[in-house]
């Protein structure tokens, strides 16, 4: 699958974070869709196919882990990466979500650009 065929969903309550992630992905020639709402993310997942989703842990309308579970039910194949300034990788909730397959990875805020590039490069549908 070429980069131009990959679709990524970005869900974060901070518009600046959505913008930053979208522009990082644009540098890789990857199409992304952004939203600041968990409910809108669910609607987007119902009407689109995304290979990867970056989901913030704290959203105004639902918790990120709840959203991850909903997205997983809609598309068991989507890779979900939790992005958080609230949780840490060793938090029990994150460890449990990783173990149960609710999320596929975790990135803490603030993150390095290289961390995002590595996640995308290591994703099964990518060949950079």
mmCIF file with all atom_site columns, C-alpha atoms in Angstrom:
data_model
loop_
_atom_site.group_PDB
_atom_site.id
_atom_site.type_symbol
_atom_site.label_atom_id
_atom_site.label_alt_id
_atom_site.label_comp_id
_atom_site.label_asym_id
_atom_site.label_entity_id
_atom_site.label_seq_id
_atom_site.pdbx_PDB_ins_code
_atom_site.Cartn_x
_atom_site.Cartn_y
_atom_site.Cartn_z
_atom_site.occupancy
_atom_site.B_iso_or_equiv
_atom_site.pdbx_formal_charge
_atom_site.auth_seq_id
_atom_site.auth_comp_id
_atom_site.auth_asym_id
_atom_site.auth_atom_id
_atom_site.pdbx_PDB_model_num
ATOM 1   C CA . UNK A 1 1   ? 0.000   0.000  0.000  1.00 0.00 ? 1   UNK A CA 1
ATOM 2   C CA . UNK A 1 2   ? 1.475   3.355  -0.970 1.00 0.00 ? 2   UNK A CA 1
ATOM 3   C CA . UNK A 1 3   ? 1.565   6.286  1.429  1.00 0.00 ? 3   UNK A CA 1
ATOM 4   C CA . UNK A 1 4   ? -1.093  8.125  -0.552 1.00 0.00 ? 4   UNK A CA 1
ATOM 5   C CA . UNK A 1 5   ? -3.537  5.233  0.047  1.00 0.00 ? 5   UNK A CA 1
ATOM 6   C CA . UNK A 1 6   ? -3.069  5.187  3.829  1.00 0.00 ? 6   UNK A CA 1
ATOM 7   C CA . UNK A 1 7   ? -5.699  7.006  5.852  1.00 0.00 ? 7   UNK A CA 1
ATOM 8   C CA . UNK A 1 8   ? -5.072  8.022  9.435  1.00 0.00 ? 8   UNK A CA 1
ATOM 9   C CA . UNK A 1 9   ? -7.566  9.357  11.978 1.00 0.00 ? 9   UNK A CA 1
ATOM 10  C CA . UNK A 1 10  ? -6.331  11.917 14.501 1.00 0.00 ? 10  UNK A CA 1
ATOM 11  C CA . UNK A 1 11  ? -8.504  12.576 17.557 1.00 0.00 ? 11  UNK A CA 1
ATOM 12  C CA . UNK A 1 12  ? -7.358  15.228 20.032 1.00 0.00 ? 12  UNK A CA 1
ATOM 13  C CA . UNK A 1 13  ? -9.189  17.929 21.958 1.00 0.00 ? 13  UNK A CA 1
ATOM 14  C CA . UNK A 1 14  ? -6.394  20.382 21.161 1.00 0.00 ? 14  UNK A CA 1
ATOM 15  C CA . UNK A 1 15  ? -6.732  21.740 17.604 1.00 0.00 ? 15  UNK A CA 1
ATOM 16  C CA . UNK A 1 16  ? -3.004  22.608 17.627 1.00 0.00 ? 16  UNK A CA 1
ATOM 17  C CA . UNK A 1 17  ? -2.132  18.959 18.344 1.00 0.00 ? 17  UNK A CA 1
ATOM 18  C CA . UNK A 1 18  ? -4.369  17.815 15.482 1.00 0.00 ? 18  UNK A CA 1
ATOM 19  C CA . UNK A 1 19  ? -2.666  20.342 13.211 1.00 0.00 ? 19  UNK A CA 1
ATOM 20  C CA . UNK A 1 20  ? 0.831   19.241 14.301 1.00 0.00 ? 20  UNK A CA 1
ATOM 21  C CA . UNK A 1 21  ? 0.161   15.532 13.748 1.00 0.00 ? 21  UNK A CA 1
ATOM 22  C CA . UNK A 1 22  ? -1.563  16.200 10.439 1.00 0.00 ? 22  UNK A CA 1
ATOM 23  C CA . UNK A 1 23  ? 1.405   18.209 9.171  1.00 0.00 ? 23  UNK A CA 1
ATOM 24  C CA . UNK A 1 24  ? 3.916   15.582 10.310 1.00 0.00 ? 24  UNK A CA 1
ATOM 25  C CA . UNK A 1 25  ? 1.970   12.975 8.353  1.00 0.00 ? 25  UNK A CA 1
ATOM 26  C CA . UNK A 1 26  ? 1.662   15.287 5.367  1.00 0.00 ? 26  UNK A CA 1
ATOM 27  C CA . UNK A 1 27  ? 5.476   15.293 5.230  1.00 0.00 ? 27  UNK A CA 1
ATOM 28  C CA . UNK A 1 28  ? 5.195   11.525 4.631  1.00 0.00 ? 28  UNK A CA 1
ATOM 29  C CA . UNK A 1 29  ? 2.532   12.061 1.943  1.00 0.00 ? 29  UNK A CA 1
ATOM 30  C CA . UNK A 1 30  ? -0.122  10.487 4.168  1.00 0.00 ? 30  UNK A CA 1
ATOM 31  C CA . UNK A 1 31  ? -3.746  11.575 4.187  1.00 0.00 ? 31  UNK A CA 1
ATOM 32  C CA . UNK A 1 32  ? -5.259  12.196 7.614  1.00 0.00 ? 32  UNK A CA 1
ATOM 33  C CA . UNK A 1 33  ? -8.581  13.305 9.035  1.00 0.00 ? 33  UNK A CA 1
ATOM 34  C CA . UNK A 1 34  ? -8.812  15.205 12.305 1.00 0.00 ? 34  UNK A CA 1
ATOM 35  C CA . UNK A 1 35  ? -11.488 15.732 14.916 1.00 0.00 ? 35  UNK A CA 1
ATOM 36  C CA . UNK A 1 36  ? -11.632 17.085 18.460 1.00 0.00 ? 36  UNK A CA 1
ATOM 37  C CA . UNK A 1 37  ? -14.615 14.905 19.403 1.00 0.00 ? 37  UNK A CA 1
ATOM 38  C CA . UNK A 1 38  ? -14.850 11.259 20.358 1.00 0.00 ? 38  UNK A CA 1
ATOM 39  C CA . UNK A 1 39  ? -18.404 10.988 19.042 1.00 0.00 ? 39  UNK A CA 1
ATOM 40  C CA . UNK A 1 40  ? -17.381 12.526 15.725 1.00 0.00 ? 40  UNK A CA 1
ATOM 41  C CA . UNK A 1 41  ? -14.473 10.055 15.565 1.00 0.00 ? 41  UNK A CA 1
ATOM 42  C CA . UNK A 1 42  ? -16.959 7.184  15.909 1.00 0.00 ? 42  UNK A CA 1
ATOM 43  C CA . UNK A 1 43  ? -19.062 8.672  13.094 1.00 0.00 ? 43  UNK A CA 1
ATOM 44  C CA . UNK A 1 44  ? -15.955 9.064  10.922 1.00 0.00 ? 44  UNK A CA 1
ATOM 45  C CA . UNK A 1 45  ? -14.987 5.440  11.561 1.00 0.00 ? 45  UNK A CA 1
ATOM 46  C CA . UNK A 1 46  ? -18.465 4.297  10.542 1.00 0.00 ? 46  UNK A CA 1
ATOM 47  C CA . UNK A 1 47  ? -18.170 6.008  7.147  1.00 0.00 ? 47  UNK A CA 1
ATOM 48  C CA . UNK A 1 48  ? -14.431 5.596  6.400  1.00 0.00 ? 48  UNK A CA 1
ATOM 49  C CA . UNK A 1 49  ? -11.688 3.015  6.553  1.00 0.00 ? 49  UNK A CA 1
ATOM 50  C CA . UNK A 1 50  ? -8.620  4.096  8.519  1.00 0.00 ? 50  UNK A CA 1
ATOM 51  C CA . UNK A 1 51  ? -5.497  2.007  8.876  1.00 0.00 ? 51  UNK A CA 1
ATOM 52  C CA . UNK A 1 52  ? -4.236  3.900  11.924 1.00 0.00 ? 52  UNK A CA 1
ATOM 53  C CA . UNK A 1 53  ? -5.762  6.162  14.582 1.00 0.00 ? 53  UNK A CA 1
ATOM 54  C CA . UNK A 1 54  ? -3.987  8.485  17.002 1.00 0.00 ? 54  UNK A CA 1
ATOM 55  C CA . UNK A 1 55  ? -6.359  8.952  19.968 1.00 0.00 ? 55  UNK A CA 1
ATOM 56  C CA . UNK A 1 56  ? -5.910  11.410 22.826 1.00 0.00 ? 56  UNK A CA 1
ATOM 57  C CA . UNK A 1 57  ? -6.493  9.967  26.292 1.00 0.00 ? 57  UNK A CA 1
ATOM 58  C CA . UNK A 1 58  ? -8.678  12.838 27.499 1.00 0.00 ? 58  UNK A CA 1
ATOM 59  C CA . UNK A 1 59  ? -11.437 14.201 25.292 1.00 0.00 ? 59  UNK A CA 1
ATOM 60  C CA . UNK A 1 60  ? -14.271 16.531 26.288 1.00 0.00 ? 60  UNK A CA 1
ATOM 61  C CA . UNK A 1 61  ? -17.025 14.065 25.359 1.00 0.00 ? 61  UNK A CA 1
ATOM 62  C CA . UNK A 1 62  ? -15.496 10.691 26.323 1.00 0.00 ? 62  UNK A CA 1
ATOM 63  C CA . UNK A 1 63  ? -12.353 9.077  27.661 1.00 0.00 ? 63  UNK A CA 1
ATOM 64  C CA . UNK A 1 64  ? -9.769  8.033  25.080 1.00 0.00 ? 64  UNK A CA 1
ATOM 65  C CA . UNK A 1 65  ? -9.764  4.403  26.189 1.00 0.00 ? 65  UNK A CA 1
ATOM 66  C CA . UNK A 1 66  ? -13.555 4.264  25.812 1.00 0.00 ? 66  UNK A CA 1
ATOM 67  C CA . UNK A 1 67  ? -13.179 5.727  22.330 1.00 0.00 ? 67  UNK A CA 1
ATOM 68  C CA . UNK A 1 68  ? -10.471 3.181  21.519 1.00 0.00 ? 68  UNK A CA 1
ATOM 69  C CA . UNK A 1 69  ? -12.839 0.360  22.507 1.00 0.00 ? 69  UNK A CA 1
ATOM 70  C CA . UNK A 1 70  ? -15.601 1.789  20.313 1.00 0.00 ? 70  UNK A CA 1
ATOM 71  C CA . UNK A 1 71  ? -13.256 2.196  17.352 1.00 0.00 ? 71  UNK A CA 1
ATOM 72  C CA . UNK A 1 72  ? -11.925 -1.334 17.844 1.00 0.00 ? 72  UNK A CA 1
ATOM 73  C CA . UNK A 1 73  ? -15.491 -2.724 17.742 1.00 0.00 ? 73  UNK A CA 1
ATOM 74  C CA . UNK A 1 74  ? -16.204 -0.828 14.512 1.00 0.00 ? 74  UNK A CA 1
ATOM 75  C CA . UNK A 1 75  ? -12.966 -1.978 12.860 1.00 0.00 ? 75  UNK A CA 1
ATOM 76  C CA . UNK A 1 76  ? -10.931 -4.692 14.577 1.00 0.00 ? 76  UNK A CA 1
ATOM 77  C CA . UNK A 1 77  ? -8.110  -4.170 12.041 1.00 0.00 ? 77  UNK A CA 1
ATOM 78  C CA . UNK A 1 78  ? -7.393  -0.498 12.780 1.00 0.00 ? 78  UNK A CA 1
ATOM 79  C CA . UNK A 1 79  ? -4.200  0.181  14.728 1.00 0.00 ? 79  UNK A CA 1
ATOM 80  C CA . UNK A 1 80  ? -4.879  2.536  17.617 1.00 0.00 ? 80  UNK A CA 1
ATOM 81  C CA . UNK A 1 81  ? -2.134  4.591  19.225 1.00 0.00 ? 81  UNK A CA 1
ATOM 82  C CA . UNK A 1 82  ? -2.985  6.344  22.494 1.00 0.00 ? 82  UNK A CA 1
ATOM 83  C CA . UNK A 1 83  ? -1.434  9.802  22.753 1.00 0.00 ? 83  UNK A CA 1
ATOM 84  C CA . UNK A 1 84  ? -1.422  11.285 26.230 1.00 0.00 ? 84  UNK A CA 1
ATOM 85  C CA . UNK A 1 85  ? -0.028  13.931 28.487 1.00 0.00 ? 85  UNK A CA 1
ATOM 86  C CA . UNK A 1 86  ? -2.145  12.459 31.276 1.00 0.00 ? 86  UNK A CA 1
ATOM 87  C CA . UNK A 1 87  ? -1.125  8.788  31.345 1.00 0.00 ? 87  UNK A CA 1
ATOM 88  C CA . UNK A 1 88  ? 2.329   7.238  31.290 1.00 0.00 ? 88  UNK A CA 1
ATOM 89  C CA . UNK A 1 89  ? 3.317   4.061  29.467 1.00 0.00 ? 89  UNK A CA 1
ATOM 90  C CA . UNK A 1 90  ? 3.561   2.177  32.781 1.00 0.00 ? 90  UNK A CA 1
ATOM 91  C CA . UNK A 1 91  ? 0.110   3.212  34.058 1.00 0.00 ? 91  UNK A CA 1
ATOM 92  C CA . UNK A 1 92  ? -2.063  0.199  34.827 1.00 0.00 ? 92  UNK A CA 1
ATOM 93  C CA . UNK A 1 93  ? -4.837  1.366  32.466 1.00 0.00 ? 93  UNK A CA 1
ATOM 94  C CA . UNK A 1 94  ? -2.403  1.677  29.543 1.00 0.00 ? 94  UNK A CA 1
ATOM 95  C CA . UNK A 1 95  ? -0.721  -1.661 30.279 1.00 0.00 ? 95  UNK A CA 1
ATOM 96  C CA . UNK A 1 96  ? -4.120  -3.347 30.451 1.00 0.00 ? 96  UNK A CA 1
ATOM 97  C CA . UNK A 1 97  ? -5.348  -1.733 27.209 1.00 0.00 ? 97  UNK A CA 1
ATOM 98  C CA . UNK A 1 98  ? -2.162  -2.854 25.424 1.00 0.00 ? 98  UNK A CA 1
ATOM 99  C CA . UNK A 1 99  ? -2.429  -6.384 26.798 1.00 0.00 ? 99  UNK A CA 1
ATOM 100 C CA . UNK A 1 100 ? -6.119  -6.655 25.843 1.00 0.00 ? 100 UNK A CA 1
ATOM 101 C CA . UNK A 1 101 ? -5.456  -5.309 22.348 1.00 0.00 ? 101 UNK A CA 1
ATOM 102 C CA . UNK A 1 102 ? -7.653  -2.245 22.796 1.00 0.00 ? 102 UNK A CA 1
ATOM 103 C CA . UNK A 1 103 ? -4.700  -0.086 21.789 1.00 0.00 ? 103 UNK A CA 1
ATOM 104 C CA . UNK A 1 104 ? -1.626  -1.066 19.782 1.00 0.00 ? 104 UNK A CA 1
ATOM 105 C CA . UNK A 1 105 ? 0.774   1.529  21.097 1.00 0.00 ? 105 UNK A CA 1
ATOM 106 C CA . UNK A 1 106 ? 1.316   4.547  23.310 1.00 0.00 ? 106 UNK A CA 1
ATOM 107 C CA . UNK A 1 107 ? 3.031   7.918  22.878 1.00 0.00 ? 107 UNK A CA 1
ATOM 108 C CA . UNK A 1 108 ? 3.384   10.439 25.678 1.00 0.00 ? 108 UNK A CA 1
ATOM 109 C CA . UNK A 1 109 ? 3.058   14.182 25.135 1.00 0.00 ? 109 UNK A CA 1
ATOM 110 C CA . UNK A 1 110 ? 5.136   16.023 24.344 1.00 0.00 ? 110 UNK A CA 1
ATOM 111 C CA . UNK A 1 111 ? 6.460   13.635 21.725 1.00 0.00 ? 111 UNK A CA 1
ATOM 112 C CA . UNK A 1 112 ? 9.342   13.835 19.302 1.00 0.00 ? 112 UNK A CA 1
ATOM 113 C CA . UNK A 1 113 ? 8.546   13.959 15.594 1.00 0.00 ? 113 UNK A CA 1
ATOM 114 C CA . UNK A 1 114 ? 10.700  10.875 15.172 1.00 0.00 ? 114 UNK A CA 1
ATOM 115 C CA . UNK A 1 115 ? 8.387   8.898  17.494 1.00 0.00 ? 115 UNK A CA 1
ATOM 116 C CA . UNK A 1 116 ? 5.441   9.529  15.184 1.00 0.00 ? 116 UNK A CA 1
ATOM 117 C CA . UNK A 1 117 ? 7.517   8.720  12.089 1.00 0.00 ? 117 UNK A CA 1
ATOM 118 C CA . UNK A 1 118 ? 8.628   5.423  13.685 1.00 0.00 ? 118 UNK A CA 1
ATOM 119 C CA . UNK A 1 119 ? 5.057   4.417  14.542 1.00 0.00 ? 119 UNK A CA 1
ATOM 120 C CA . UNK A 1 120 ? 3.962   5.063  10.978 1.00 0.00 ? 120 UNK A CA 1
ATOM 121 C CA . UNK A 1 121 ? 7.017   3.328  9.487  1.00 0.00 ? 121 UNK A CA 1
ATOM 122 C CA . UNK A 1 122 ? 6.515   0.287  11.693 1.00 0.00 ? 122 UNK A CA 1
ATOM 123 C CA . UNK A 1 123 ? 2.830   0.046  10.888 1.00 0.00 ? 123 UNK A CA 1
ATOM 124 C CA . UNK A 1 124 ? 2.005   -3.077 8.872  1.00 0.00 ? 124 UNK A CA 1
ATOM 125 C CA . UNK A 1 125 ? 0.579   -1.164 5.914  1.00 0.00 ? 125 UNK A CA 1
ATOM 126 C CA . UNK A 1 126 ? 3.659   1.039  5.449  1.00 0.00 ? 126 UNK A CA 1
ATOM 127 C CA . UNK A 1 127 ? 6.764   0.524  3.396  1.00 0.00 ? 127 UNK A CA 1
ATOM 128 C CA . UNK A 1 128 ? 8.878   3.663  3.702  1.00 0.00 ? 128 UNK A CA 1
#
